[in-house]
mmCIF file of C-alpha atoms in Angstrom:
data_model
loop_
_atom_site.group_PDB
_atom_site.id
_atom_site.type_symbol
_atom_site.label_atom_id
_atom_site.label_comp_id
_atom_site.label_asym_id
_atom_site.label_seq_id
_atom_site.Cartn_x
_atom_site.Cartn_y
_atom_site.Cartn_z
ATOM 1 C CA MET A 9 -85.246 -7.359 22.109
ATOM 2 C CA ALA A 10 -85.602 -11.062 22.568
ATOM 3 C CA PHE A 11 -84.656 -11.535 26.194
ATOM 4 C CA THR A 12 -87.091 -13.808 27.895
ATOM 5 C CA GLU A 13 -87.988 -13.129 31.464
ATOM 6 C CA THR A 14 -87.839 -16.715 32.547
ATOM 7 C CA PHE A 15 -85.048 -18.421 34.396
ATOM 8 C CA THR A 16 -83.340 -21.470 33.061
ATOM 9 C CA ASP A 17 -81.306 -22.458 36.061
ATOM 10 C CA GLY A 18 -81.993 -23.754 39.534
ATOM 11 C CA ASN A 19 -82.941 -20.288 40.762
ATOM 12 C CA ALA A 20 -86.259 -20.976 39.005
ATOM 13 C CA LEU A 21 -86.916 -23.866 41.399
ATOM 14 C CA ALA A 22 -87.147 -21.546 44.393
ATOM 15 C CA GLY A 23 -90.896 -21.013 44.201
ATOM 16 C CA PRO A 24 -91.947 -24.573 43.346
ATOM 17 C CA LEU A 25 -89.681 -26.077 46.019
ATOM 18 C CA ARG A 26 -91.107 -23.724 48.619
ATOM 19 C CA GLU A 27 -94.428 -25.432 48.021
ATOM 20 C CA ILE A 28 -92.901 -28.540 49.552
ATOM 21 C CA PHE A 29 -90.050 -27.488 51.809
ATOM 22 C CA ALA A 30 -90.099 -25.126 54.753
ATOM 23 C CA LEU A 31 -86.540 -23.960 54.096
ATOM 24 C CA GLU A 32 -84.996 -22.161 51.135
ATOM 25 C CA MET A 33 -83.707 -24.965 48.904
ATOM 26 C CA THR A 34 -81.857 -23.267 46.043
ATOM 27 C CA SER A 35 -78.919 -22.511 48.360
ATOM 28 C CA ALA A 36 -78.714 -26.154 49.406
ATOM 29 C CA ASP A 37 -75.692 -28.092 48.139
ATOM 30 C CA GLY A 38 -76.620 -31.234 46.257
ATOM 31 C CA ARG A 39 -74.339 -34.119 45.354
ATOM 32 C CA CYS A 40 -74.846 -35.686 41.941
ATOM 33 C CA VAL A 41 -75.345 -39.471 41.815
ATOM 34 C CA THR A 42 -73.685 -39.747 38.412
ATOM 35 C CA CYS A 43 -70.551 -37.619 38.609
ATOM 36 C CA GLY A 44 -70.269 -36.741 42.285
ATOM 37 C CA ARG A 45 -70.233 -33.016 41.644
ATOM 38 C CA THR A 46 -71.404 -30.961 44.595
ATOM 39 C CA GLY A 47 -72.993 -27.563 44.149
ATOM 40 C CA PRO A 48 -76.016 -25.446 44.927
ATOM 41 C CA VAL A 49 -79.411 -26.307 43.528
ATOM 42 C CA ALA A 50 -79.338 -22.799 41.986
ATOM 43 C CA ASP A 51 -76.595 -23.931 39.581
ATOM 44 C CA LEU A 52 -78.589 -26.829 38.093
ATOM 45 C CA ARG A 53 -79.696 -26.473 34.476
ATOM 46 C CA VAL A 54 -83.450 -26.331 34.317
ATOM 47 C CA TYR A 55 -85.482 -27.301 31.276
ATOM 48 C CA GLY A 56 -89.164 -27.266 30.485
ATOM 49 C CA HIS A 57 -89.968 -23.969 32.142
ATOM 50 C CA GLU A 58 -91.919 -22.421 29.320
ATOM 51 C CA ASN A 59 -95.093 -24.379 28.839
ATOM 52 C CA GLY A 60 -94.614 -27.919 30.068
ATOM 53 C CA PRO A 61 -96.239 -29.134 33.252
ATOM 54 C CA GLY A 62 -92.932 -30.076 34.796
ATOM 55 C CA LEU A 63 -89.350 -29.017 35.317
ATOM 56 C CA VAL A 64 -86.287 -31.148 34.717
ATOM 57 C CA ALA A 65 -83.047 -30.145 36.409
ATOM 58 C CA ARG A 66 -79.765 -31.495 35.132
ATOM 59 C CA CYS A 67 -76.280 -31.499 36.607
ATOM 60 C CA PRO A 68 -74.067 -28.755 35.110
ATOM 61 C CA GLY A 69 -71.140 -31.179 35.357
ATOM 62 C CA CYS A 70 -72.459 -34.277 33.586
ATOM 63 C CA GLU A 71 -75.901 -33.251 32.220
ATOM 64 C CA GLU A 72 -77.617 -36.214 33.868
ATOM 65 C CA ILE A 73 -81.039 -35.671 35.446
ATOM 66 C CA VAL A 74 -80.769 -34.606 39.074
ATOM 67 C CA LEU A 75 -84.385 -33.911 39.882
ATOM 68 C CA ARG A 76 -87.791 -33.562 38.271
ATOM 69 C CA LEU A 77 -90.719 -31.606 39.570
ATOM 70 C CA VAL A 78 -94.270 -31.814 38.321
ATOM 71 C CA VAL A 79 -97.048 -29.696 39.743
ATOM 72 C CA THR A 80 -100.645 -30.797 39.246
ATOM 73 C CA PRO A 81 -103.728 -29.278 40.836
ATOM 74 C CA GLU A 82 -103.780 -32.064 43.423
ATOM 75 C CA ARG A 83 -100.138 -32.983 43.938
ATOM 76 C CA VAL A 84 -96.544 -31.894 43.625
ATOM 77 C CA TRP A 85 -94.380 -34.765 42.351
ATOM 78 C CA LEU A 86 -90.716 -34.592 43.204
ATOM 79 C CA ASP A 87 -88.325 -37.101 41.648
ATOM 80 C CA LEU A 88 -84.877 -36.900 43.264
ATOM 81 C CA ARG A 89 -83.214 -39.670 41.269
ATOM 82 C CA GLY A 90 -79.924 -37.882 40.732
ATOM 83 C CA LEU A 91 -79.189 -36.720 44.250
ATOM 84 C CA VAL A 92 -76.995 -38.545 46.745
ATOM 85 C CA SER A 93 -77.662 -35.885 49.356
ATOM 86 C CA LEU A 94 -78.808 -32.329 49.920
ATOM 87 C CA ALA A 95 -77.100 -30.135 52.504
ATOM 88 C CA VAL A 96 -79.631 -27.510 53.476
ATOM 89 C CA ILE A 97 -78.664 -24.301 55.252
ATOM 90 C CA ARG A 98 -80.641 -24.012 58.482
ATOM 91 C CA MET B 15 -93.530 -22.147 58.563
ATOM 92 C CA SER B 16 -96.568 -22.085 56.360
ATOM 93 C CA ARG B 17 -96.666 -23.047 52.756
ATOM 94 C CA LEU B 18 -95.800 -20.253 50.368
ATOM 95 C CA ALA B 19 -99.039 -18.461 49.574
ATOM 96 C CA TRP B 20 -100.177 -16.625 46.496
ATOM 97 C CA ARG B 21 -101.053 -13.012 47.226
ATOM 98 C CA VAL B 22 -102.997 -10.536 45.168
ATOM 99 C CA ALA B 23 -100.963 -7.489 44.170
ATOM 100 C CA TYR B 24 -102.295 -4.345 42.535
ATOM 101 C CA LEU B 25 -100.532 -2.124 40.041
ATOM 102 C CA ARG B 26 -99.968 1.282 41.610
ATOM 103 C CA GLU B 27 -97.748 2.956 39.048
ATOM 104 C CA VAL B 28 -95.886 2.324 35.819
ATOM 105 C CA ARG B 29 -92.543 3.731 34.705
ATOM 106 C CA ASP B 30 -91.397 3.291 31.128
ATOM 107 C CA GLU B 31 -87.720 2.318 31.101
ATOM 108 C CA THR B 32 -87.086 1.671 27.400
ATOM 109 C CA PRO B 33 -89.419 1.278 24.403
ATOM 110 C CA SER B 34 -89.748 -2.410 25.297
ATOM 111 C CA ALA B 35 -89.464 -2.479 29.087
ATOM 112 C CA ARG B 36 -91.394 -0.964 31.924
ATOM 113 C CA THR B 37 -91.268 -1.016 35.680
ATOM 114 C CA LEU B 38 -94.363 -2.075 37.563
ATOM 115 C CA VAL B 39 -94.775 -0.627 41.044
ATOM 116 C CA LEU B 40 -96.995 -3.136 42.815
ATOM 117 C CA ASP B 41 -98.846 -2.776 46.076
ATOM 118 C CA VAL B 42 -98.609 -6.103 47.838
ATOM 119 C CA PRO B 43 -100.604 -6.047 51.081
ATOM 120 C CA GLY B 44 -98.738 -7.923 53.798
ATOM 121 C CA TRP B 45 -95.468 -8.103 51.835
ATOM 122 C CA PRO B 46 -92.883 -9.517 54.277
ATOM 123 C CA GLY B 47 -89.902 -7.696 52.692
ATOM 124 C CA HIS B 48 -87.098 -9.200 50.649
ATOM 125 C CA LEU B 49 -83.363 -9.359 50.075
ATOM 126 C CA PRO B 50 -81.821 -7.823 46.957
ATOM 127 C CA GLY B 51 -81.548 -10.530 44.301
ATOM 128 C CA GLN B 52 -84.652 -12.424 45.337
ATOM 129 C CA HIS B 53 -87.516 -12.895 42.933
ATOM 130 C CA VAL B 54 -91.229 -13.485 42.813
ATOM 131 C CA ASP B 55 -93.414 -15.840 40.844
ATOM 132 C CA VAL B 56 -96.217 -14.110 38.974
ATOM 133 C CA ARG B 57 -99.291 -16.050 37.880
ATOM 134 C CA LEU B 58 -101.905 -15.031 35.336
ATOM 135 C CA THR B 59 -105.153 -16.949 35.060
ATOM 136 C CA ALA B 60 -107.470 -16.660 32.084
ATOM 137 C CA PRO B 61 -111.265 -16.759 32.484
ATOM 138 C CA ASP B 62 -111.243 -20.347 31.199
ATOM 139 C CA GLY B 63 -108.887 -21.387 34.003
ATOM 140 C CA TYR B 64 -105.710 -21.585 31.937
ATOM 141 C CA SER B 65 -102.838 -20.147 33.903
ATOM 142 C CA ALA B 66 -99.277 -19.177 33.133
ATOM 143 C CA GLN B 67 -96.539 -18.483 35.633
ATOM 144 C CA ARG B 68 -93.156 -16.725 35.400
ATOM 145 C CA SER B 69 -90.376 -15.688 37.738
ATOM 146 C CA TYR B 70 -89.333 -12.044 37.896
ATOM 147 C CA SER B 71 -86.442 -10.549 39.778
ATOM 148 C CA ILE B 72 -87.340 -7.788 42.177
ATOM 149 C CA ALA B 73 -85.895 -4.419 41.118
ATOM 150 C CA SER B 74 -86.532 -2.398 44.247
ATOM 151 C CA ALA B 75 -84.349 -2.277 47.331
ATOM 152 C CA ALA B 76 -85.345 -4.463 50.218
ATOM 153 C CA ASP B 77 -86.837 -1.626 52.216
ATOM 154 C CA GLY B 78 -89.023 -0.380 49.420
ATOM 155 C CA ASP B 79 -86.612 2.399 48.486
ATOM 156 C CA ALA B 80 -87.921 3.100 45.033
ATOM 157 C CA ALA B 81 -86.135 4.559 42.066
ATOM 158 C CA ASP B 82 -84.851 8.099 42.364
ATOM 159 C CA GLY B 83 -85.183 8.087 46.109
ATOM 160 C CA GLU B 84 -88.944 8.230 46.301
ATOM 161 C CA ALA B 85 -89.865 6.651 49.571
ATOM 162 C CA ALA B 86 -92.214 3.834 48.738
ATOM 163 C CA GLY B 87 -94.150 1.973 51.358
ATOM 164 C CA GLY B 88 -92.971 -1.299 52.835
ATOM 165 C CA ASP B 89 -95.732 -3.152 50.986
ATOM 166 C CA THR B 90 -94.339 -2.207 47.589
ATOM 167 C CA VAL B 91 -92.487 -4.381 45.120
ATOM 168 C CA GLU B 92 -91.070 -3.173 41.819
ATOM 169 C CA LEU B 93 -90.620 -5.486 38.858
ATOM 170 C CA THR B 94 -89.114 -4.467 35.537
ATOM 171 C CA VAL B 95 -90.661 -6.385 32.693
ATOM 172 C CA GLN B 96 -89.015 -6.712 29.326
ATOM 173 C CA ARG B 97 -91.535 -7.348 26.569
ATOM 174 C CA VAL B 98 -90.721 -10.595 24.810
ATOM 175 C CA PRO B 99 -92.119 -11.550 21.400
ATOM 176 C CA ASP B 100 -94.771 -14.199 22.031
ATOM 177 C CA GLY B 101 -94.187 -13.953 25.780
ATOM 178 C CA GLU B 102 -97.596 -14.813 27.139
ATOM 179 C CA VAL B 103 -96.928 -13.251 30.546
ATOM 180 C CA SER B 104 -94.597 -10.398 29.614
ATOM 181 C CA SER B 105 -96.770 -9.238 26.716
ATOM 182 C CA TYR B 106 -99.629 -8.773 29.186
ATOM 183 C CA LEU B 107 -97.616 -7.210 32.015
ATOM 184 C CA ALA B 108 -95.749 -4.878 29.655
ATOM 185 C CA GLY B 109 -98.884 -4.196 27.631
ATOM 186 C CA PRO B 110 -102.546 -4.013 28.698
ATOM 187 C CA TYR B 111 -101.916 -4.531 32.436
ATOM 188 C CA ALA B 112 -103.113 -1.205 33.875
ATOM 189 C CA VAL B 113 -102.997 0.760 37.118
ATOM 190 C CA GLY B 114 -105.407 -0.737 39.626
ATOM 191 C CA ASP B 115 -105.408 -4.191 38.008
ATOM 192 C CA PRO B 116 -104.702 -7.232 40.177
ATOM 193 C CA VAL B 117 -102.125 -9.923 39.572
ATOM 194 C CA GLU B 118 -101.227 -12.999 41.606
ATOM 195 C CA LEU B 119 -97.776 -13.072 43.091
ATOM 196 C CA ARG B 120 -95.853 -15.211 45.575
ATOM 197 C CA GLY B 121 -92.548 -14.688 47.251
ATOM 198 C CA PRO B 122 -89.999 -13.551 47.910
ATOM 199 C CA VAL B 123 -88.237 -16.719 46.836
ATOM 200 C CA GLY B 124 -84.615 -17.608 46.256
ATOM 201 C CA GLY B 125 -81.726 -17.259 48.651
ATOM 202 C CA TRP B 126 -78.699 -18.050 46.525
ATOM 203 C CA PHE B 127 -78.387 -15.069 44.187
ATOM 204 C CA VAL B 128 -78.633 -12.587 47.037
ATOM 205 C CA TRP B 129 -76.433 -9.789 48.353
ATOM 206 C CA ARG B 130 -76.550 -8.989 52.054
ATOM 207 C CA PRO B 131 -75.314 -5.596 53.281
ATOM 208 C CA ALA B 132 -73.395 -7.388 56.046
ATOM 209 C CA ASP B 133 -71.273 -9.311 53.502
ATOM 210 C CA LEU B 134 -67.630 -8.241 53.706
ATOM 211 C CA ALA B 135 -66.324 -8.492 50.161
ATOM 212 C CA PRO B 136 -66.153 -6.004 47.320
ATOM 213 C CA VAL B 137 -68.867 -6.698 44.781
ATOM 214 C CA LEU B 138 -68.696 -7.123 41.024
ATOM 215 C CA LEU B 139 -72.015 -7.050 39.205
ATOM 216 C CA ILE B 140 -72.133 -8.186 35.593
ATOM 217 C CA ALA B 141 -75.371 -7.587 33.732
ATOM 218 C CA GLY B 142 -76.460 -8.741 30.309
ATOM 219 C CA GLY B 143 -79.556 -6.877 29.087
ATOM 220 C CA SER B 144 -82.465 -7.139 31.479
ATOM 221 C CA GLY B 145 -80.222 -9.179 33.782
ATOM 222 C CA VAL B 146 -79.461 -5.830 35.363
ATOM 223 C CA VAL B 147 -82.752 -5.963 37.301
ATOM 224 C CA PRO B 148 -81.690 -7.948 40.398
ATOM 225 C CA LEU B 149 -78.315 -6.171 40.340
ATOM 226 C CA MET B 150 -80.131 -2.837 40.452
ATOM 227 C CA SER B 151 -81.912 -4.059 43.558
ATOM 228 C CA MET B 152 -78.472 -4.675 45.102
ATOM 229 C CA ILE B 153 -77.244 -1.198 44.111
ATOM 230 C CA ARG B 154 -80.361 0.396 45.584
ATOM 231 C CA ALA B 155 -80.120 -1.709 48.737
ATOM 232 C CA ARG B 156 -76.465 -0.721 49.144
ATOM 233 C CA ALA B 157 -77.445 2.950 49.059
ATOM 234 C CA ALA B 158 -80.439 2.409 51.330
ATOM 235 C CA ALA B 159 -78.242 0.637 53.886
ATOM 236 C CA GLY B 160 -75.590 3.364 53.731
ATOM 237 C CA SER B 161 -73.074 0.651 52.839
ATOM 238 C CA ARG B 162 -69.593 1.756 51.783
ATOM 239 C CA MET B 163 -68.739 -1.589 50.240
ATOM 240 C CA PRO B 164 -67.086 -0.975 46.857
ATOM 241 C CA PHE B 165 -69.412 -1.989 44.007
ATOM 242 C CA ARG B 166 -68.659 -2.216 40.332
ATOM 243 C CA LEU B 167 -71.310 -2.764 37.705
ATOM 244 C CA VAL B 168 -70.354 -3.848 34.206
ATOM 245 C CA TYR B 169 -73.500 -3.584 32.126
ATOM 246 C CA SER B 170 -73.733 -5.102 28.654
ATOM 247 C CA ALA B 171 -76.556 -3.765 26.480
ATOM 248 C CA ARG B 172 -77.208 -3.852 22.751
ATOM 249 C CA THR B 173 -77.463 -0.096 22.264
ATOM 250 C CA PRO B 174 -77.662 2.966 24.545
ATOM 251 C CA GLU B 175 -81.451 2.952 24.078
ATOM 252 C CA ASP B 176 -81.652 -0.517 25.615
ATOM 253 C CA VAL B 177 -80.099 0.527 28.933
ATOM 254 C CA LEU B 178 -82.525 0.136 31.826
ATOM 255 C CA TYR B 179 -82.437 2.700 34.661
ATOM 256 C CA ALA B 180 -80.107 4.849 32.548
ATOM 257 C CA GLU B 181 -80.809 8.137 34.351
ATOM 258 C CA GLU B 182 -80.712 6.623 37.809
ATOM 259 C CA LEU B 183 -77.448 4.806 37.098
ATOM 260 C CA LYS B 184 -75.921 8.023 35.802
ATOM 261 C CA ARG B 185 -76.995 9.819 38.956
ATOM 262 C CA ARG B 186 -75.876 7.052 41.310
ATOM 263 C CA ALA B 187 -72.489 6.752 39.610
ATOM 264 C CA LEU B 188 -71.936 10.349 40.747
ATOM 265 C CA SER B 189 -73.683 10.318 44.100
ATOM 266 C CA ASP B 190 -73.242 6.771 45.458
ATOM 267 C CA ARG B 191 -69.637 6.891 46.551
ATOM 268 C CA GLY B 192 -67.833 3.640 45.873
ATOM 269 C CA LEU B 193 -70.088 2.669 42.986
ATOM 270 C CA ASP B 194 -68.514 2.409 39.519
ATOM 271 C CA VAL B 195 -70.667 1.832 36.452
ATOM 272 C CA SER B 196 -69.245 0.772 33.080
ATOM 273 C CA TYR B 197 -71.051 -0.045 29.867
ATOM 274 C CA VAL B 198 -70.385 -2.552 27.143
ATOM 275 C CA TYR B 199 -72.475 -2.052 24.006
ATOM 276 C CA THR B 200 -72.761 -5.095 21.808
ATOM 277 C CA ARG B 201 -74.448 -3.622 18.715
ATOM 278 C CA ARG B 202 -73.950 0.133 18.747
ATOM 279 C CA ALA B 203 -72.042 2.347 21.157
ATOM 280 C CA PRO B 204 -72.817 6.041 21.619
ATOM 281 C CA ASP B 205 -70.480 8.608 20.097
ATOM 282 C CA GLY B 206 -67.402 9.138 22.184
ATOM 283 C CA HIS B 207 -67.792 5.939 24.195
ATOM 284 C CA GLY B 208 -64.231 4.925 23.424
ATOM 285 C CA ARG B 209 -64.954 1.228 23.294
ATOM 286 C CA PRO B 210 -66.175 -0.161 19.960
ATOM 287 C CA ALA B 211 -69.384 -2.179 19.992
ATOM 288 C CA GLY B 212 -68.860 -5.851 20.697
ATOM 289 C CA ARG B 213 -69.406 -8.594 23.186
ATOM 290 C CA LEU B 214 -67.955 -8.597 26.682
ATOM 291 C CA THR B 215 -64.281 -9.524 26.707
ATOM 292 C CA ALA B 216 -61.585 -10.444 29.192
ATOM 293 C CA VAL B 217 -60.114 -6.976 28.658
ATOM 294 C CA ASP B 218 -63.387 -5.345 29.721
ATOM 295 C CA LEU B 219 -63.462 -7.369 32.916
ATOM 296 C CA ALA B 220 -59.787 -6.709 33.625
ATOM 297 C CA GLU B 221 -60.304 -2.996 33.145
ATOM 298 C CA TRP B 222 -63.649 -2.527 34.896
ATOM 299 C CA GLY B 223 -63.955 -5.488 37.253
ATOM 300 C CA TRP B 224 -61.953 -6.386 40.352
ATOM 301 C CA PRO B 225 -58.753 -8.403 40.266
ATOM 302 C CA PRO B 226 -59.290 -11.972 41.522
ATOM 303 C CA GLU B 227 -56.878 -11.280 44.399
ATOM 304 C CA PHE B 228 -59.480 -8.909 45.848
ATOM 305 C CA GLU B 229 -61.711 -11.953 46.259
ATOM 306 C CA PRO B 230 -64.855 -10.122 45.166
ATOM 307 C CA ALA B 231 -68.347 -11.513 45.403
ATOM 308 C CA VAL B 232 -69.432 -11.728 41.772
ATOM 309 C CA PHE B 233 -73.022 -11.737 40.560
ATOM 310 C CA VAL B 234 -73.687 -12.425 36.890
ATOM 311 C CA CYS B 235 -77.200 -12.168 35.496
ATOM 312 C CA GLY B 236 -78.476 -12.227 31.933
ATOM 313 C CA PRO B 237 -79.443 -14.497 29.082
ATOM 314 C CA THR B 238 -77.986 -17.979 29.392
ATOM 315 C CA GLY B 239 -75.361 -17.510 26.677
ATOM 316 C CA PHE B 240 -74.158 -14.258 28.200
ATOM 317 C CA VAL B 241 -73.920 -15.752 31.680
ATOM 318 C CA GLU B 242 -71.968 -18.776 30.485
ATOM 319 C CA ALA B 243 -69.533 -16.589 28.534
ATOM 320 C CA ALA B 244 -69.031 -14.113 31.389
ATOM 321 C CA ALA B 245 -68.552 -16.867 33.978
ATOM 322 C CA ASP B 246 -65.959 -18.553 31.745
ATOM 323 C CA LEU B 247 -64.060 -15.261 31.340
ATOM 324 C CA LEU B 248 -64.059 -14.772 35.114
ATOM 325 C CA VAL B 249 -62.807 -18.286 35.835
ATOM 326 C CA ASP B 250 -60.122 -17.951 33.155
ATOM 327 C CA ALA B 251 -59.039 -14.697 34.808
ATOM 328 C CA GLY B 252 -58.531 -16.548 38.067
ATOM 329 C CA HIS B 253 -61.753 -15.898 39.968
ATOM 330 C CA ASP B 254 -62.805 -18.665 42.324
ATOM 331 C CA PRO B 255 -65.923 -20.316 40.821
ATOM 332 C CA ARG B 256 -67.392 -20.527 44.315
ATOM 333 C CA ARG B 257 -67.480 -16.746 44.506
ATOM 334 C CA ILE B 258 -69.308 -16.402 41.182
ATOM 335 C CA LYS B 259 -73.070 -16.537 41.509
ATOM 336 C CA THR B 260 -75.122 -16.753 38.356
ATOM 337 C CA GLU B 261 -78.705 -16.343 37.285
ATOM 338 C CA ARG B 262 -79.915 -17.139 33.765
ATOM 339 C CA PHE B 263 -82.854 -15.612 31.969
ATOM 340 C CA GLY B 264 -83.206 -17.804 28.918
ATOM 341 C CA PRO B 265 -81.501 -18.903 25.723
ATOM 342 C CA THR B 266 -81.531 -15.801 23.555
ATOM 343 C CA GLY B 267 -77.897 -15.194 22.759
ATOM 344 C CA GLY B 268 -77.920 -11.751 24.362
#
């Protein structure tokens, strides 16, 4: 069997984003800067989960970078370059 | 709300599911409970400080209703770990990790790939390999809640020996009224299965899923390639993409 146990979509961002945000963010709808697609953070394509220090999430519509997240012992860096807006469920 | 904290969990019990997968019953003091479909992050730290972290779907029902109806405590979480070649976390959790050993865990996290017993739509669950884990949590939660919502599980596995929770699924398919379970074997089907081995097709979903007009809530979980293929089949069949929720476990080609 070669199934890996790791996620490779925005569901994998749930834990890291909860380090920063008080609310659950993977259900939030984000709007892509590049193509205008709107969809939940959970549907983003996430790369770099295996061993890298950071995660890169790309739009499933246009493959452009939506957000990047890097966790260091001192800081969590969140780069939201590809998001026009995030609609978070209260 | 406080920042999500790491907790220390202890292994209470192990259940072998297949030759390469086992279920870990973890005692998690202070566990706040979870919704079926949520997951946890597990962190291992080596003596030299190197740490590795992975997400695992929770297999148990939200109330701690463990497999085969054993009443587990509310501070219990079950994870089913598939051993992965060179998997630095899975090879430990599915290998030397022993009863009584600690592990760091945080959660529950995730709120998208979640089924709530109050949801009023028939449910279609589509599993590829170990992607059945969060779907099993939904099936267990449905039974624990006494829900009569119709559920259908279409479970794709390589061979009969790779099926997780095989005995429990067999039992629930008989005892959990309104639950249908169908199997797709991709490499080798058991004698008398009727369907030749092969990947999931539109015919399988037409036969064993729900028609799009029923507006089911669809949950697809498995390796990335499997999820993409299944989601495409569903959309082609007329299912509304907004009712298809997906969770991907990695690029392995199922």
